[in-house]
Coordinates of N, CA and C in Angstrom, one line a residue:
Q165 N 93.6 74.7 70.9 CA 93.6 73.5 71.8 C 93.8 75.1 73.2
A166 N 91.6 75.4 73.9 CA 92.2 76.4 74.0 C 92.9 75.3 76.0
Q167 N 93.4 76.7 76.3 CA 94.7 76.4 77.6 C 94.5 77.6 78.0
L168 N 94.5 77.1 79.6 CA 94.2 78.6 80.9 C 95.7 77.2 81.8
V169 N 96.7 78.2 81.5 CA 97.8 77.7 83.1 C 97.3 78.7 84.5
E170 N 97.3 78.5 85.5 CA 96.8 79.5 87.0 C 98.6 79.8 87.1
S171 N 98.7 80.3 88.8 CA 100.0 80.2 89.0 C 100.5 81.6 90.4
G172 N 101.3 81.0 91.1 CA 101.1 82.2 91.7 C 101.1 81.8 93.5
G173 N 100.0 81.1 93.2 CA 99.2 79.9 94.8 C 100.9 79.4 95.6
G174 N 100.1 79.4 96.7 CA 101.3 78.9 97.6 C 100.7 79.6 99.0
S175 N 101.6 78.8 100.3 CA 101.1 79.4 101.4 C 101.2 80.7 102.6
V176 N 100.4 81.3 102.5 CA 101.2 82.9 103.1 C 100.2 83.0 104.9
Q177 N 100.8 83.9 105.8 CA 100.0 84.0 106.9 C 98.7 84.4 106.4
A178 N 98.2 84.3 107.9 CA 96.6 85.7 107.7 C 97.3 87.0 107.8
G179 N 96.8 87.4 107.1 CA 97.2 88.7 107.1 C 97.9 89.3 105.8
G180 N 98.2 88.4 104.7 CA 99.6 88.0 103.9 C 99.1 88.6 102.0
S181 N 99.2 88.1 101.5 CA 98.8 88.9 100.2 C 100.0 87.8 99.9
L182 N 99.2 87.6 98.4 CA 99.8 86.8 97.1 C 98.6 87.3 96.0
T183 N 99.5 87.0 94.9 CA 98.9 87.8 92.9 C 98.7 86.4 92.9
L184 N 97.3 85.3 91.7 CA 98.5 85.1 91.4 C 97.6 84.8 89.6
S185 N 98.0 84.5 88.8 CA 98.3 84.7 87.3 C 97.6 83.8 86.4
C186 N 96.7 84.4 85.9 CA 96.2 83.3 84.8 C 96.0 83.4 83.4
A187 N 97.0 82.5 82.3 CA 97.5 82.8 80.6 C 96.8 81.6 79.6
A188 N 96.4 82.6 79.5 CA 95.8 81.8 77.8 C 96.2 81.6 77.3
S189 N 95.9 80.9 76.3 CA 96.3 80.6 74.4 C 95.4 78.9 74.4
G190 N 95.3 79.3 73.2 CA 94.3 78.8 72.5 C 93.6 79.6 71.6
Y191 N 93.4 79.9 72.0 CA 91.7 80.9 72.6 C 91.9 83.2 72.0
T192 N 90.8 83.1 71.6 CA 90.8 84.9 71.3 C 90.4 85.0 72.6
A193 N 91.3 84.9 73.7 CA 91.2 85.2 75.4 C 90.7 86.9 75.4
S194 N 90.8 87.9 74.2 CA 90.1 89.3 74.7 C 88.4 89.4 75.1
S195 N 88.4 88.5 74.7 CA 87.3 88.6 73.5 C 85.7 87.9 74.7
Y196 N 86.6 87.2 75.8 CA 85.7 86.3 76.8 C 86.2 86.8 78.2
S197 N 85.6 87.2 78.9 CA 85.5 87.0 80.2 C 86.3 85.5 81.4
M198 N 87.2 86.2 83.1 CA 87.6 85.8 82.8 C 86.9 85.4 84.3
G199 N 87.1 84.6 84.6 CA 86.4 84.3 86.3 C 87.7 83.8 87.2
W200 N 87.5 84.0 88.6 CA 88.5 83.5 89.1 C 87.0 82.6 90.6
F201 N 87.5 81.4 90.5 CA 87.0 81.2 91.4 C 87.5 80.1 91.9
R202 N 86.8 79.5 94.3 CA 88.5 78.5 94.6 C 87.0 77.3 95.1
Q203 N 87.7 76.5 95.3 CA 86.9 75.1 95.8 C 87.9 74.8 97.7
A204 N 87.8 74.5 99.2 CA 87.6 75.0 99.9 C 87.5 73.3 99.3
T205 N 87.6 72.4 100.9 CA 88.2 70.2 101.0 C 86.7 70.5 101.4
G206 N 85.4 69.8 100.6 CA 84.6 69.2 100.9 C 83.7 70.8 100.1
K207 N 83.6 71.9 100.5 CA 83.1 72.5 99.6 C 82.9 72.5 98.5
E208 N 81.8 73.0 97.5 CA 81.4 73.5 96.2 C 82.3 75.3 96.1
R209 N 82.4 74.3 94.5 CA 83.4 75.4 94.1 C 82.8 76.9 93.5
E210 N 83.2 77.9 94.3 CA 82.5 78.6 94.7 C 83.2 80.4 93.6
G211 N 82.6 81.4 93.0 CA 83.1 82.9 92.2 C 83.6 84.2 94.1
V212 N 84.6 84.3 93.6 CA 84.9 85.3 93.9 C 85.3 86.3 92.9
A213 N 85.8 86.6 91.7 CA 86.0 87.2 90.7 C 85.7 87.5 89.2
A214 N 85.1 87.9 88.9 CA 84.9 88.7 87.4 C 85.7 88.8 86.8
I215 N 86.2 89.7 85.3 CA 85.9 89.8 84.9 C 85.7 90.3 83.2
N216 N 85.3 91.4 82.4 CA 85.0 91.2 81.3 C 85.9 91.4 80.6
S217 N 85.9 91.4 79.0 CA 86.9 92.0 78.2 C 86.4 93.3 77.9
R218 N 86.3 94.1 78.4 CA 85.9 95.8 78.5 C 86.4 96.5 79.7
G219 N 86.8 94.7 81.0 CA 87.4 95.6 82.4 C 86.2 95.5 83.5
V220 N 85.0 95.7 83.1 CA 84.1 95.7 83.8 C 84.5 94.7 85.0
T221 N 84.2 94.1 86.3 CA 84.5 93.3 87.2 C 83.2 93.0 88.4
I222 N 83.6 92.3 89.2 CA 82.2 91.7 90.5 C 83.3 91.1 90.7
R223 N 82.7 90.2 92.0 CA 83.5 89.9 93.0 C 82.3 89.9 93.5
A224 N 83.1 88.3 94.6 CA 81.9 88.0 96.1 C 82.1 89.3 97.3
D225 N 81.1 88.9 97.6 CA 81.1 90.0 99.4 C 82.4 90.5 99.8
S226 N 82.0 88.4 99.9 CA 83.6 88.0 100.9 C 85.1 88.5 100.7
V227 N 84.9 88.7 99.4 CA 86.1 89.1 99.3 C 86.4 91.2 98.7
K228 N 85.5 92.1 98.5 CA 85.1 92.9 97.9 C 86.4 94.0 99.9
G229 N 87.5 95.1 99.0 CA 88.0 95.4 99.5 C 89.3 95.1 99.3
R230 N 88.9 93.7 98.7 CA 90.3 92.5 99.5 C 91.4 92.1 98.2
F231 N 90.3 91.6 97.5 CA 91.2 91.0 96.1 C 90.7 92.1 95.0
T232 N 91.6 91.7 93.9 CA 91.1 92.9 93.2 C 91.3 92.4 91.9
I233 N 90.9 92.0 90.7 CA 91.0 91.6 89.6 C 91.2 92.4 88.2
F234 N 92.4 91.9 87.7 CA 92.4 92.6 86.4 C 93.3 91.9 85.4
R235 N 93.4 92.7 83.9 CA 93.9 91.7 83.4 C 94.3 92.2 82.2
D236 N 95.3 91.1 81.3 CA 96.3 92.0 80.5 C 96.8 91.4 79.3
N237 N 95.2 92.1 78.8 CA 95.1 91.5 76.9 C 96.5 91.4 76.6
A238 N 96.6 92.2 76.8 CA 98.4 92.2 74.9 C 99.1 91.3 75.2
N239 N 99.3 90.4 77.0 CA 99.5 88.9 77.4 C 98.7 88.1 77.8
N240 N 97.3 87.4 76.9 CA 96.5 87.2 77.4 C 96.0 86.4 79.2
T241 N 97.0 87.3 79.6 CA 96.9 87.1 81.5 C 95.9 87.7 81.7
S242 N 95.4 87.0 82.8 CA 94.3 88.1 83.9 C 94.9 87.3 85.5
Y243 N 94.3 88.5 86.0 CA 95.6 88.3 87.8 C 95.1 88.4 88.6
L244 N 94.8 88.1 89.6 CA 94.1 88.8 91.2 C 94.9 88.5 92.4
R245 N 94.8 89.9 92.6 CA 95.8 90.4 93.4 C 95.2 89.9 94.6
M246 N 95.2 89.6 95.9 CA 95.0 89.1 97.0 C 95.4 89.8 98.7
N247 N 94.7 90.9 98.8 CA 95.2 91.2 100.4 C 95.0 90.8 101.4
S248 N 94.6 91.1 103.1 CA 94.7 90.5 103.8 C 94.1 89.4 103.6
L249 N 94.8 88.2 103.2 CA 94.3 87.1 103.1 C 94.0 86.5 104.8
K250 N 92.4 85.6 105.1 CA 92.3 84.9 106.1 C 92.4 83.5 105.6
P251 N 92.2 82.9 107.1 CA 92.1 81.1 107.2 C 91.0 80.5 106.2
E252 N 89.7 81.8 105.8 CA 89.0 80.9 104.9 C 89.2 81.0 103.6
D253 N 90.3 81.6 103.2 CA 89.9 82.0 101.4 C 91.1 81.1 101.4
T254 N 91.4 80.0 102.3 CA 92.7 79.2 101.7 C 91.2 77.6 100.4
G255 N 91.7 76.9 99.9 CA 91.2 76.3 98.6 C 92.5 76.3 97.6
M256 N 91.3 75.6 95.9 CA 92.2 75.5 95.5 C 91.6 76.5 94.3
Y257 N 92.4 77.3 94.3 CA 91.8 78.8 92.7 C 92.3 78.1 91.3
Y258 N 91.5 78.6 91.3 CA 91.1 78.4 89.2 C 90.1 79.6 88.4
C259 N 91.3 79.9 87.4 CA 90.5 80.9 86.8 C 89.8 79.4 85.7
A260 N 88.5 80.7 84.8 CA 88.3 79.9 84.2 C 87.7 81.3 82.5
A261 N 87.5 80.9 81.5 CA 87.8 82.1 80.8 C 85.7 81.6 79.6
G262 N 85.0 82.3 80.1 CA 83.2 82.3 79.9 C 82.8 83.2 79.0
T263 N 81.4 83.8 78.3 CA 81.1 85.0 77.3 C 80.2 85.2 78.2
I264 N 80.5 85.1 80.2 CA 79.4 86.0 81.0 C 80.8 86.4 82.0
L265 N 79.7 87.6 81.8 CA 79.9 88.3 83.7 C 79.8 88.0 84.3
W266 N 79.3 87.1 85.9 CA 78.6 86.3 86.3 C 79.7 85.7 87.1
L267 N 79.5 85.2 88.7 CA 80.4 84.4 89.9 C 80.3 83.0 89.4
L268 N 78.5 81.9 88.9 CA 79.1 80.6 88.2 C 79.4 79.6 87.4
P269 N 80.1 78.8 88.3 CA 80.7 78.1 87.3 C 79.9 77.7 85.2
S270 N 79.1 77.2 85.3 CA 78.7 77.3 84.5 C 78.4 78.7 84.4
G271 N 78.5 78.1 82.7 CA 78.3 79.6 81.2 C 80.2 79.7 81.3
Y272 N 81.0 78.9 81.8 CA 82.7 79.2 81.5 C 83.1 78.2 80.9
N273 N 83.8 78.0 79.3 CA 83.8 77.3 79.0 C 85.3 76.8 78.9
Y274 N 86.1 77.4 79.6 CA 87.6 76.7 79.9 C 87.6 76.9 80.7
W275 N 88.9 75.7 81.6 CA 89.4 75.7 82.9 C 90.1 75.7 82.9
G276 N 91.4 76.3 84.1 CA 92.7 76.1 84.5 C 92.5 74.3 85.6
Q277 N 94.1 74.0 85.9 CA 94.1 73.2 86.8 C 94.2 73.6 88.1
G278 N 93.9 74.9 87.9 CA 94.3 75.6 90.0 C 95.5 75.6 89.6
T279 N 95.1 76.7 91.3 CA 97.0 76.5 92.2 C 96.2 77.0 93.3
Q280 N 97.0 76.5 94.0 CA 96.7 76.0 95.8 C 96.7 77.0 96.6
V281 N 96.0 77.9 97.6 CA 96.3 78.9 98.5 C 96.1 78.6 99.6
T282 N 97.6 78.2 100.8 CA 97.5 78.1 102.2 C 97.2 79.6 103.2
V283 N 96.1 79.7 104.1 CA 96.3 81.3 104.8 C 96.4 80.2 105.9
S284 N 97.5 80.6 107.0 CA 97.5 79.7 108.5 C 96.7 81.0 109.3
S285 N 96.7 81.0 110.3 CA 96.5 81.5 111.6 C 97.7 82.1 112.3

């Protein structure tokens, strides 16, 4: 049974950094694209960054230059390094595994439960 478990969320002040982790199990994680999404209260879930099995990455314009996605296939883990955090980055962050490299939730087959990120001004 596929399982994704996020960790690393927390509360930081604006300008701070966090690194989120997503541990995958129960499927061949290295063959799937991994995506990070976030959802603020009252808003739709939005794609933040994604990486495919070959290491090709994409990021939303709002996080370019600040967020980096990478993966460790040997340990079935993906990461989202977040620098220069802003209050508007606040939300629940989810990782997902899918067969397509894109930033829309559709096409991702497996989802984690999420980890909260709160950025204060």
